[in-house]
Amino acid sequence: MAQPDAAMPREGETSTPFDSDFLKKLEYLYIISKKLYRQKLKGERRAMQHGSSVEFRDYRDYSRGDDFRYIDWNIFRRLERLLVKLFEEEHEHDVTILVDVSRSMHFGSPTKLLYAKQVAAALAYISLANHDRVGIVRFTDQLTGQLPKVRGKGQIWNVFEFLERQEPDLSGCTALAEVCREVAMRARRPGIAILLSDLMDAQPGAFEEAVKHLTYRRFEVYVIHIVEPSEQEPTIKGDLNLVDSETREVREVSIDSQLLLRYREAWKTFCQELESFCRSRGLIYLQTDTSHIFDELILRVFRQGGFLE
Amino acid sequence: MRFQFLPGLWLFLTLLPIIVLFILRLRRRSLVVPSVTIWNRVLKRRPQSALWRRLKQLISLLLHLAVASLLALALARPFLSDRLAPQRIVVVIDASASMTALLPQQGGDQTRFTRALELARSIVADIGPEDHAMIVRAGPRPSVVAAMTDDRASLLNALEDLSASEAQGNLPAALSLALAACRTETTLLSLEAKQGASSPPAPEPDGDTPAVEFEVFVLSDGDGRQEPGDSSHSAAAAAPPADAPDALPKNTRIFYIPLGEAEEPNVAITAFRARRLPSSANGGARLSADFEVLVRLRNFGPDLARAQVELHLDGELLDDLGEVEVPAGQEVSLPLRALSLREGGVLKLAIASDGDALPTDDVAFALIGRLEPTRVLLVQAVQDVFLRNALAHDGELAVEAISPEHYPPSSGRWDVTIFEGWLPPKLPEGNVILVAPRGQANPFSIDEEIEGPVVKDWNRDHPVLSYVVLEGAAFLSAQRIEVLPSGSWSVLADAWRGPLILASDEPSRRLVYFGFAFTDTDLVLRPSFPVLISNAIQWASERELSGRHEQLRTGAVARFTLTESTGDSGLSPLASVIRPDGSVDTLPLHGEAFSYPHTERVGVYVAVAGSPAVLEQWEGSPPATPLTTAAQPGRRPGGAGGSLGFLRSLAEWTRQQAGAKPPPPHHLLATNLLSAQESDLGTRPTLGVGETVLDNPEPRFHRELRLDLLWAALALLALEWLLYTIGVF
């Protein structure tokens, strides 16, 4: 969790996050995902609207003006009722990946930012491979960079290049609410919003407000909470001045085992609040720490969280 | 506020490291963390301003300094006291027989002595942390039962072990002892002050600073009312005049707490004697003889009293003398009774009267005769039939007469040796009576003689001249004796030109010197002559000290004589003294006689040759268990039997042995109070030594603050813990 007086990038950690091994893992993940989920030409994810695909969804009573072609005559012959068949509408989706690059993301080993970039790259690869449009937004207390939406598997190299260029903003605080509000406002049509952050916003209720902005624009929101092990289980002790890496707020503490116990309880409560809030909104909340092996995360944690249907 | 342990204040130096550590603690190590959001949740505090943070730190420092200061103060043992100076308290507890009198207002359960102990306990319990106290027991011989100490527990323990005597007390001597202790303490404190010792400060004669104060508490009934003109036994005698070199120490006050009432009913035995009638003193072996008993009673109470008088022999009622009326303040002598009594028995006189406050003087003991005659060796160079006849008619003597040519005899032990008209080259050890001696061993150089000396005066109070009348006695001549003032000789009968009869009481023996030949005086024709010879032998053979009738006042030093030693084992011989209550004292026996001072109880003391272990040898043939039982040191054999029970067992044992085994060598002694001073229970209102009379000791205010300070330190620690650990701040 803590690094003495330095939130500076470590050399070599971010220089080549997407090496050949990483690419092999991505290809493996893609194959697995293809086996798990059959995809259609017009886009791989089912939209909420009823459409004209061949995938049957439901019946409804005929009403004036409906297309006669969709009347189920077999039903009419048996039941003498006019019912119209409904079909799933399938189309391509916009996937917006929001990557937190604030100073607090530059903690841990590997850093939370590096971990977030790898997760973002994997998600972008799978999405592009499934014919979705993928855009990446980096933010601190504001939007500080953006990869315009791209489509096609061949665009993955642009994604990698964009992500590789992302360095932590050492002066940046986290302002989730403002950032999400801006993303929601700029979006032409709602899609999938994947938030990769440690959610360390000093403003109380900022996370909830941010999620509200996105869901208001009918975004499907996936929250991936990236933590480092020492945040959950701190090992520091003694009389310390704890300096907030973003706000520079100093908290004078005398840490003993009792206080550490209370910290763990507070941390657990904090995470439970986030998860219960997401669950109450029908959103997907996943917590992962940087010690998890990356490919396992994609296959196990993402599937457990229902991220890939 | 004063401190008992000033070096404890050095603990204040710990404030410096606390301050240093606090300054070091202020410079906390900084640690950058991703966010303090969770820490804020844990500490439930809003971010603090720098001013508040500094204020909180300052409060913490002050709390720590306060705790350290309180601990330092507690270590120095501070206390509050209503006294300006440390106290040195001497508690004099009267342990005389009169203190065993019952207090009527206490329902008869409490005696003056137990009340005195209560008061002493309250005084001791009230001493402050800087104060010291000592306890003096004013018995027949004053003694310090607890030396000057500040250990309250040891003082209270000493009081627990304290008991009243049944003897006449010596309050003036006890008061002198107390004042001497005050002077000694003053000197010691001065020396300590000169040597740079710490508290308390020594008394300064003219200084204004408070010095050590001395307080002497006398818990007594005043040793009875003082007779007009009698100052010999006055407590005032203990206090020297103010201008004397050994005047009362400065800052010394005497408090007298009188115990008892001015008038209390008490009928006491003032005289009790059993004397063998001359008609029965015919010598030879005999089992019984005729005795007459002298009894005198005195009523010390304010009203006429009726006393029931009984006479017991060896524990059995011998004679009921009936009820005797004793007018208030009067003394009554009972008619002489002639009784045929068994020798060696113990006669006990007991009286009982309504409301009698002092039981100690209601009983008295007397011993009947003695078991062994006095052995006398007579060495005569002249034909003196008068002396021979006088000795022959004393039935309590075993006399062996030899001429100078046969001196010294081949064997035999003698209580008294009489040399008449002759002296050996060297006087023998032991008691000697010299009659007109001639020779080199004469203690006086006789150069000339006095012709026709006339008796000028004689010491009528001396035992040798008791009942002897020398007036008109005619002497043909006498030796002219020069008595050195520094010598041990005292003149008993004096003539115009020199002494006629002298006596010397040396530590190892006694001598009587007659400066005239018995054949040169008509004294031998008078009735006083056999009395004089008998008295001289009695006194010289030391029988008078322990008493021919073996009777002493309680508290007097007894002298026991045991004729046989038990040193067969090669170890130092021992003697055991069985007290009236049955407890046993064991003493080393050097020679045949030894002194025994612990005669504070009324009753019969029995000295037995041998230790308790040796006494067990005599239990070979039953029934001898009482001997063994009596011989246990510290035990009270036979319960209420005591020493009398032991004597009964001894008599029974001797009877059953029927001569097979001799009884153990033993010596009896009866002790009685027989003291008008103690029997007069009137409490003296003052002692006359400039004391302050109190009803009760003044309560003192002492409060040790150590516990309060420790509690305060604990409270501050709890406050600090509450504020900084629990997280109120």
PDB file of N, CA and C in Angstrom, chain B residues 221-296:
ATOM      1  N   ASP B 221      -1.994   4.536  87.010  1.00  0.00           N
ATOM      2  CA  ASP B 221      -2.890   4.987  88.064  1.00  0.00           C
ATOM      3  C   ASP B 221      -2.113   5.785  89.096  1.00  0.00           C
ATOM      4  N   GLY B 222      -0.861   6.050  88.826  1.00  0.00           N
ATOM      5  CA  GLY B 222      -0.071   6.899  89.696  1.00  0.00           C
ATOM      6  C   GLY B 222       0.549   6.178  90.864  1.00  0.00           C
ATOM      7  N   ASP B 223       0.557   4.885  90.856  1.00  0.00           N
ATOM      8  CA  ASP B 223       1.182   4.119  91.929  1.00  0.00           C
ATOM      9  C   ASP B 223       0.564   4.431  93.280  1.00  0.00           C
ATOM     10  N   GLY B 224      -0.727   4.588  93.309  1.00  0.00           N
ATOM     11  CA  GLY B 224      -1.393   4.803  94.586  1.00  0.00           C
ATOM     12  C   GLY B 224      -1.265   6.228  95.078  1.00  0.00           C
ATOM     13  N   ARG B 225      -2.077   6.533  96.097  1.00  0.00           N
ATOM     14  CA  ARG B 225      -2.038   7.881  96.659  1.00  0.00           C
ATOM     15  C   ARG B 225      -0.735   8.096  97.402  1.00  0.00           C
ATOM     16  N   GLN B 226      -0.226   9.298  97.231  1.00  0.00           N
ATOM     17  CA  GLN B 226       1.026   9.596  97.906  1.00  0.00           C
ATOM     18  C   GLN B 226       0.746   9.966  99.350  1.00  0.00           C
ATOM     19  N   GLU B 227       1.438   9.291 100.223  1.00  0.00           N
ATOM     20  CA  GLU B 227       1.267   9.613 101.632  1.00  0.00           C
ATOM     21  C   GLU B 227       1.891  10.976 101.922  1.00  0.00           C
ATOM     22  N   PRO B 228       1.272  11.713 102.845  1.00  0.00           N
ATOM     23  CA  PRO B 228       1.855  13.026 103.168  1.00  0.00           C
ATOM     24  C   PRO B 228       3.301  12.867 103.633  1.00  0.00           C
ATOM     25  N   GLY B 229       4.153  13.686 103.040  1.00  0.00           N
ATOM     26  CA  GLY B 229       5.556  13.662 103.423  1.00  0.00           C
ATOM     27  C   GLY B 229       6.362  12.561 102.800  1.00  0.00           C
ATOM     28  N   ASP B 230       5.733  11.711 102.045  1.00  0.00           N
ATOM     29  CA  ASP B 230       6.468  10.606 101.416  1.00  0.00           C
ATOM     30  C   ASP B 230       6.804  10.984  99.983  1.00  0.00           C
ATOM     31  N   SER B 231       8.031  11.297  99.739  1.00  0.00           N
ATOM     32  CA  SER B 231       8.447  11.661  98.385  1.00  0.00           C
ATOM     33  C   SER B 231       9.422  10.651  97.811  1.00  0.00           C
ATOM     34  N   SER B 232       9.676   9.591  98.572  1.00  0.00           N
ATOM     35  CA  SER B 232      10.682   8.643  98.096  1.00  0.00           C
ATOM     36  C   SER B 232      10.213   7.910  96.856  1.00  0.00           C
ATOM     37  N   HIS B 233       8.915   7.720  96.784  1.00  0.00           N
ATOM     38  CA  HIS B 233       8.416   6.949  95.641  1.00  0.00           C
ATOM     39  C   HIS B 233       7.569   7.827  94.737  1.00  0.00           C
ATOM     40  N   SER B 234       7.849   9.098  94.750  1.00  0.00           N
ATOM     41  CA  SER B 234       7.065  10.011  93.938  1.00  0.00           C
ATOM     42  C   SER B 234       7.619  10.068  92.532  1.00  0.00           C
ATOM     43  N   ALA B 235       6.712  10.163  91.569  1.00  0.00           N
ATOM     44  CA  ALA B 235       7.147  10.292  90.182  1.00  0.00           C
ATOM     45  C   ALA B 235       7.904  11.581  89.959  1.00  0.00           C
ATOM     46  N   ALA B 236       7.628  12.568  90.800  1.00  0.00           N
ATOM     47  CA  ALA B 236       8.335  13.839  90.643  1.00  0.00           C
ATOM     48  C   ALA B 236       9.831  13.673  90.832  1.00  0.00           C
ATOM     49  N   ALA B 237      10.202  12.625  91.561  1.00  0.00           N
ATOM     50  CA  ALA B 237      11.629  12.389  91.756  1.00  0.00           C
ATOM     51  C   ALA B 237      12.331  12.076  90.456  1.00  0.00           C
ATOM     52  N   ALA B 238      11.563  11.632  89.478  1.00  0.00           N
ATOM     53  CA  ALA B 238      12.179  11.280  88.200  1.00  0.00           C
ATOM     54  C   ALA B 238      12.521  12.487  87.371  1.00  0.00           C
ATOM     55  N   ALA B 239      11.848  13.601  87.622  1.00  0.00           N
ATOM     56  CA  ALA B 239      12.077  14.779  86.803  1.00  0.00           C
ATOM     57  C   ALA B 239      13.108  15.670  87.471  1.00  0.00           C
ATOM     58  N   PRO B 240      14.243  15.857  86.887  1.00  0.00           N
ATOM     59  CA  PRO B 240      15.245  16.709  87.487  1.00  0.00           C
ATOM     60  C   PRO B 240      14.839  18.169  87.403  1.00  0.00           C
ATOM     61  N   PRO B 241      15.401  18.995  88.261  1.00  0.00           N
ATOM     62  CA  PRO B 241      15.077  20.418  88.187  1.00  0.00           C
ATOM     63  C   PRO B 241      15.526  21.003  86.855  1.00  0.00           C
ATOM     64  N   ALA B 242      14.857  22.084  86.503  1.00  0.00           N
ATOM     65  CA  ALA B 242      15.093  22.641  85.175  1.00  0.00           C
ATOM     66  C   ALA B 242      16.516  23.126  84.981  1.00  0.00           C
ATOM     67  N   ASP B 243      17.156  23.576  86.068  1.00  0.00           N
ATOM     68  CA  ASP B 243      18.508  24.108  85.909  1.00  0.00           C
ATOM     69  C   ASP B 243      19.568  23.016  86.051  1.00  0.00           C
ATOM     70  N   ALA B 244      19.166  21.800  86.241  1.00  0.00           N
ATOM     71  CA  ALA B 244      20.148  20.729  86.356  1.00  0.00           C
ATOM     72  C   ALA B 244      20.720  20.415  84.978  1.00  0.00           C
ATOM     73  N   PRO B 245      21.950  19.885  84.978  1.00  0.00           N
ATOM     74  CA  PRO B 245      22.552  19.570  83.681  1.00  0.00           C
ATOM     75  C   PRO B 245      21.739  18.556  82.888  1.00  0.00           C
ATOM     76  N   ASP B 246      21.103  17.656  83.601  1.00  0.00           N
ATOM     77  CA  ASP B 246      20.315  16.643  82.892  1.00  0.00           C
ATOM     78  C   ASP B 246      18.835  16.968  82.990  1.00  0.00           C
ATOM     79  N   ALA B 247      18.534  18.267  82.804  1.00  0.00           N
ATOM     80  CA  ALA B 247      17.143  18.677  82.854  1.00  0.00           C
ATOM     81  C   ALA B 247      16.382  18.056  81.693  1.00  0.00           C
ATOM     82  N   LEU B 248      15.063  18.249  81.736  1.00  0.00           N
ATOM     83  CA  LEU B 248      14.228  17.687  80.678  1.00  0.00           C
ATOM     84  C   LEU B 248      14.727  18.161  79.329  1.00  0.00           C
ATOM     85  N   PRO B 249      14.772  17.291  78.362  1.00  0.00           N
ATOM     86  CA  PRO B 249      15.181  17.735  77.035  1.00  0.00           C
ATOM     87  C   PRO B 249      14.229  18.799  76.520  1.00  0.00           C
ATOM     88  N   LYS B 250      14.769  19.637  75.676  1.00  0.00           N
ATOM     89  CA  LYS B 250      13.899  20.673  75.100  1.00  0.00           C
ATOM     90  C   LYS B 250      12.827  20.016  74.258  1.00  0.00           C
ATOM     91  N   ASN B 251      11.745  20.722  74.141  1.00  0.00           N
ATOM     92  CA  ASN B 251      10.617  20.236  73.343  1.00  0.00           C
ATOM     93  C   ASN B 251      10.037  18.935  73.894  1.00  0.00           C
ATOM     94  N   THR B 252      10.218  18.733  75.187  1.00  0.00           N
ATOM     95  CA  THR B 252       9.680  17.502  75.783  1.00  0.00           C
ATOM     96  C   THR B 252       8.458  17.841  76.621  1.00  0.00           C
ATOM     97  N   ARG B 253       7.409  17.113  76.346  1.00  0.00           N
ATOM     98  CA  ARG B 253       6.202  17.289  77.141  1.00  0.00           C
ATOM     99  C   ARG B 253       5.792  15.933  77.710  1.00  0.00           C
ATOM    100  N   ILE B 254       5.255  15.984  78.909  1.00  0.00           N
ATOM    101  CA  ILE B 254       4.807  14.757  79.566  1.00  0.00           C
ATOM    102  C   ILE B 254       3.292  14.816  79.683  1.00  0.00           C
ATOM    103  N   PHE B 255       2.652  13.760  79.216  1.00  0.00           N
ATOM    104  CA  PHE B 255       1.205  13.657  79.323  1.00  0.00           C
ATOM    105  C   PHE B 255       0.882  12.501  80.265  1.00  0.00           C
ATOM    106  N   TYR B 256       0.034  12.788  81.202  1.00  0.00           N
ATOM    107  CA  TYR B 256      -0.362  11.765  82.167  1.00  0.00           C
ATOM    108  C   TYR B 256      -1.830  11.453  81.945  1.00  0.00           C
ATOM    109  N   ILE B 257      -2.098  10.198  81.658  1.00  0.00           N
ATOM    110  CA  ILE B 257      -3.480   9.760  81.468  1.00  0.00           C
ATOM    111  C   ILE B 257      -3.825   8.860  82.645  1.00  0.00           C
ATOM    112  N   PRO B 258      -4.479   9.415  83.673  1.00  0.00           N
ATOM    113  CA  PRO B 258      -4.787   8.606  84.857  1.00  0.00           C
ATOM    114  C   PRO B 258      -5.858   7.570  84.551  1.00  0.00           C
ATOM    115  N   LEU B 259      -5.669   6.416  85.096  1.00  0.00           N
ATOM    116  CA  LEU B 259      -6.607   5.310  84.881  1.00  0.00           C
ATOM    117  C   LEU B 259      -7.168   4.894  86.233  1.00  0.00           C
ATOM    118  N   GLY B 260      -8.447   4.674  86.289  1.00  0.00           N
ATOM    119  CA  GLY B 260      -9.061   4.251  87.535  1.00  0.00           C
ATOM    120  C   GLY B 260      -9.772   5.395  88.237  1.00  0.00           C
ATOM    121  N   GLU B 261     -10.240   5.100  89.417  1.00  0.00           N
ATOM    122  CA  GLU B 261     -11.026   6.054  90.194  1.00  0.00           C
ATOM    123  C   GLU B 261     -10.257   6.460  91.445  1.00  0.00           C
ATOM    124  N   ALA B 262     -10.726   7.532  92.050  1.00  0.00           N
ATOM    125  CA  ALA B 262     -10.066   8.022  93.260  1.00  0.00           C
ATOM    126  C   ALA B 262     -10.297   7.072  94.441  1.00  0.00           C
ATOM    127  N   GLU B 263     -11.447   6.432  94.473  1.00  0.00           N
ATOM    128  CA  GLU B 263     -11.757   5.507  95.561  1.00  0.00           C
ATOM    129  C   GLU B 263     -12.318   4.234  94.956  1.00  0.00           C
ATOM    130  N   GLU B 264     -11.730   3.116  95.344  1.00  0.00           N
ATOM    131  CA  GLU B 264     -12.273   1.851  94.875  1.00  0.00           C
ATOM    132  C   GLU B 264     -12.180   0.841  96.012  1.00  0.00           C
ATOM    133  N   PRO B 265     -13.197  -0.001  96.178  1.00  0.00           N
ATOM    134  CA  PRO B 265     -13.185  -0.961  97.288  1.00  0.00           C
ATOM    135  C   PRO B 265     -12.102  -2.015  97.091  1.00  0.00           C
ATOM    136  N   ASN B 266     -11.344  -2.224  98.135  1.00  0.00           N
ATOM    137  CA  ASN B 266     -10.332  -3.271  98.061  1.00  0.00           C
ATOM    138  C   ASN B 266      -9.874  -3.635  99.462  1.00  0.00           C
ATOM    139  N   VAL B 267      -9.992  -4.904  99.777  1.00  0.00           N
ATOM    140  CA  VAL B 267      -9.441  -5.442 101.017  1.00  0.00           C
ATOM    141  C   VAL B 267      -8.238  -6.283 100.641  1.00  0.00           C
ATOM    142  N   ALA B 268      -7.110  -5.997 101.300  1.00  0.00           N
ATOM    143  CA  ALA B 268      -5.871  -6.649 100.897  1.00  0.00           C
ATOM    144  C   ALA B 268      -5.233  -7.345 102.085  1.00  0.00           C
ATOM    145  N   ILE B 269      -4.482  -8.387 101.747  1.00  0.00           N
ATOM    146  CA  ILE B 269      -3.643  -9.045 102.749  1.00  0.00           C
ATOM    147  C   ILE B 269      -2.355  -8.237 102.845  1.00  0.00           C
ATOM    148  N   THR B 270      -2.071  -7.724 104.002  1.00  0.00           N
ATOM    149  CA  THR B 270      -0.858  -6.921 104.152  1.00  0.00           C
ATOM    150  C   THR B 270       0.243  -7.671 104.898  1.00  0.00           C
ATOM    151  N   ALA B 271      -0.101  -8.773 105.557  1.00  0.00           N
ATOM    152  CA  ALA B 271       0.937  -9.580 106.208  1.00  0.00           C
ATOM    153  C   ALA B 271       0.435 -11.004 106.311  1.00  0.00           C
ATOM    154  N   PHE B 272       1.314 -11.931 106.018  1.00  0.00           N
ATOM    155  CA  PHE B 272       0.968 -13.342 106.141  1.00  0.00           C
ATOM    156  C   PHE B 272       2.258 -14.118 106.396  1.00  0.00           C
ATOM    157  N   ARG B 273       2.362 -14.662 107.582  1.00  0.00           N
ATOM    158  CA  ARG B 273       3.579 -15.392 107.957  1.00  0.00           C
ATOM    159  C   ARG B 273       3.197 -16.661 108.703  1.00  0.00           C
ATOM    160  N   ALA B 274       3.993 -17.678 108.516  1.00  0.00           N
ATOM    161  CA  ALA B 274       3.844 -18.902 109.318  1.00  0.00           C
ATOM    162  C   ALA B 274       5.165 -19.111 110.039  1.00  0.00           C
ATOM    163  N   ARG B 275       5.122 -19.129 111.374  1.00  0.00           N
ATOM    164  CA  ARG B 275       6.375 -19.228 112.142  1.00  0.00           C
ATOM    165  C   ARG B 275       6.325 -20.474 113.018  1.00  0.00           C
ATOM    166  N   ARG B 276       7.440 -21.150 113.030  1.00  0.00           N
ATOM    167  CA  ARG B 276       7.511 -22.344 113.860  1.00  0.00           C
ATOM    168  C   ARG B 276       7.541 -21.931 115.327  1.00  0.00           C
ATOM    169  N   LEU B 277       6.744 -22.629 116.140  1.00  0.00           N
ATOM    170  CA  LEU B 277       6.756 -22.325 117.560  1.00  0.00           C
ATOM    171  C   LEU B 277       8.047 -22.851 118.183  1.00  0.00           C
ATOM    172  N   PRO B 278       8.629 -22.084 119.047  1.00  0.00           N
ATOM    173  CA  PRO B 278       9.909 -22.521 119.627  1.00  0.00           C
ATOM    174  C   PRO B 278       9.806 -23.884 120.300  1.00  0.00           C
ATOM    175  N   SER B 279       8.667 -24.195 120.842  1.00  0.00           N
ATOM    176  CA  SER B 279       8.543 -25.463 121.568  1.00  0.00           C
ATOM    177  C   SER B 279       8.710 -26.665 120.668  1.00  0.00           C
ATOM    178  N   SER B 280       8.502 -26.470 119.383  1.00  0.00           N
ATOM    179  CA  SER B 280       8.594 -27.611 118.485  1.00  0.00           C
ATOM    180  C   SER B 280       9.961 -27.744 117.851  1.00  0.00           C
ATOM    181  N   ALA B 281      10.849 -26.780 118.125  1.00  0.00           N
ATOM    182  CA  ALA B 281      12.154 -26.790 117.466  1.00  0.00           C
ATOM    183  C   ALA B 281      13.138 -27.595 118.277  1.00  0.00           C
ATOM    184  N   ASN B 282      12.952 -28.872 118.301  1.00  0.00           N
ATOM    185  CA  ASN B 282      13.824 -29.717 119.097  1.00  0.00           C
ATOM    186  C   ASN B 282      14.823 -30.506 118.290  1.00  0.00           C
ATOM    187  N   GLY B 283      14.894 -30.214 117.024  1.00  0.00           N
ATOM    188  CA  GLY B 283      15.850 -30.902 116.180  1.00  0.00           C
ATOM    189  C   GLY B 283      15.417 -32.318 115.896  1.00  0.00           C
ATOM    190  N   GLY B 284      16.252 -32.990 115.111  1.00  0.00           N
ATOM    191  CA  GLY B 284      15.952 -34.359 114.754  1.00  0.00           C
ATOM    192  C   GLY B 284      14.948 -34.451 113.622  1.00  0.00           C
ATOM    193  N   ALA B 285      14.731 -35.682 113.169  1.00  0.00           N
ATOM    194  CA  ALA B 285      13.815 -35.884 112.051  1.00  0.00           C
ATOM    195  C   ALA B 285      12.395 -35.790 112.544  1.00  0.00           C
ATOM    196  N   ARG B 286      11.566 -35.069 111.831  1.00  0.00           N
ATOM    197  CA  ARG B 286      10.182 -34.936 112.216  1.00  0.00           C
ATOM    198  C   ARG B 286       9.367 -34.632 110.961  1.00  0.00           C
ATOM    199  N   LEU B 287       8.150 -35.061 111.029  1.00  0.00           N
ATOM    200  CA  LEU B 287       7.294 -34.850 109.884  1.00  0.00           C
ATOM    201  C   LEU B 287       6.405 -33.641 110.040  1.00  0.00           C
ATOM    202  N   SER B 288       6.086 -33.254 111.272  1.00  0.00           N
ATOM    203  CA  SER B 288       5.225 -32.091 111.476  1.00  0.00           C
ATOM    204  C   SER B 288       5.704 -31.322 112.684  1.00  0.00           C
ATOM    205  N   ALA B 289       5.264 -30.100 112.720  1.00  0.00           N
ATOM    206  CA  ALA B 289       5.671 -29.254 113.836  1.00  0.00           C
ATOM    207  C   ALA B 289       4.565 -28.250 114.100  1.00  0.00           C
ATOM    208  N   ASP B 290       4.632 -27.559 115.213  1.00  0.00           N
ATOM    209  CA  ASP B 290       3.624 -26.558 115.565  1.00  0.00           C
ATOM    210  C   ASP B 290       4.048 -25.219 114.994  1.00  0.00           C
ATOM    211  N   PHE B 291       3.089 -24.605 114.355  1.00  0.00           N
ATOM    212  CA  PHE B 291       3.339 -23.304 113.739  1.00  0.00           C
ATOM    213  C   PHE B 291       2.274 -22.342 114.200  1.00  0.00           C
ATOM    214  N   GLU B 292       2.610 -21.079 114.159  1.00  0.00           N
ATOM    215  CA  GLU B 292       1.586 -20.063 114.346  1.00  0.00           C
ATOM    216  C   GLU B 292       1.556 -19.194 113.107  1.00  0.00           C
ATOM    217  N   VAL B 293       0.345 -18.737 112.809  1.00  0.00           N
ATOM    218  CA  VAL B 293       0.125 -18.021 111.558  1.00  0.00           C
ATOM    219  C   VAL B 293      -0.267 -16.597 111.866  1.00  0.00           C
ATOM    220  N   LEU B 294       0.406 -15.656 111.206  1.00  0.00           N
ATOM    221  CA  LEU B 294       0.115 -14.231 111.385  1.00  0.00           C
ATOM    222  C   LEU B 294      -0.590 -13.732 110.126  1.00  0.00           C
ATOM    223  N   VAL B 295      -1.751 -13.109 110.359  1.00  0.00           N
ATOM    224  CA  VAL B 295      -2.516 -12.583 109.219  1.00  0.00           C
ATOM    225  C   VAL B 295      -2.941 -11.155 109.548  1.00  0.00           C
ATOM    226  N   ARG B 296      -2.684 -10.242 108.584  1.00  0.00           N
ATOM    227  CA  ARG B 296      -3.175  -8.866 108.734  1.00  0.00           C
ATOM    228  C   ARG B 296      -3.889  -8.469 107.437  1.00  0.00           C
TER     229      ARG B 296
END
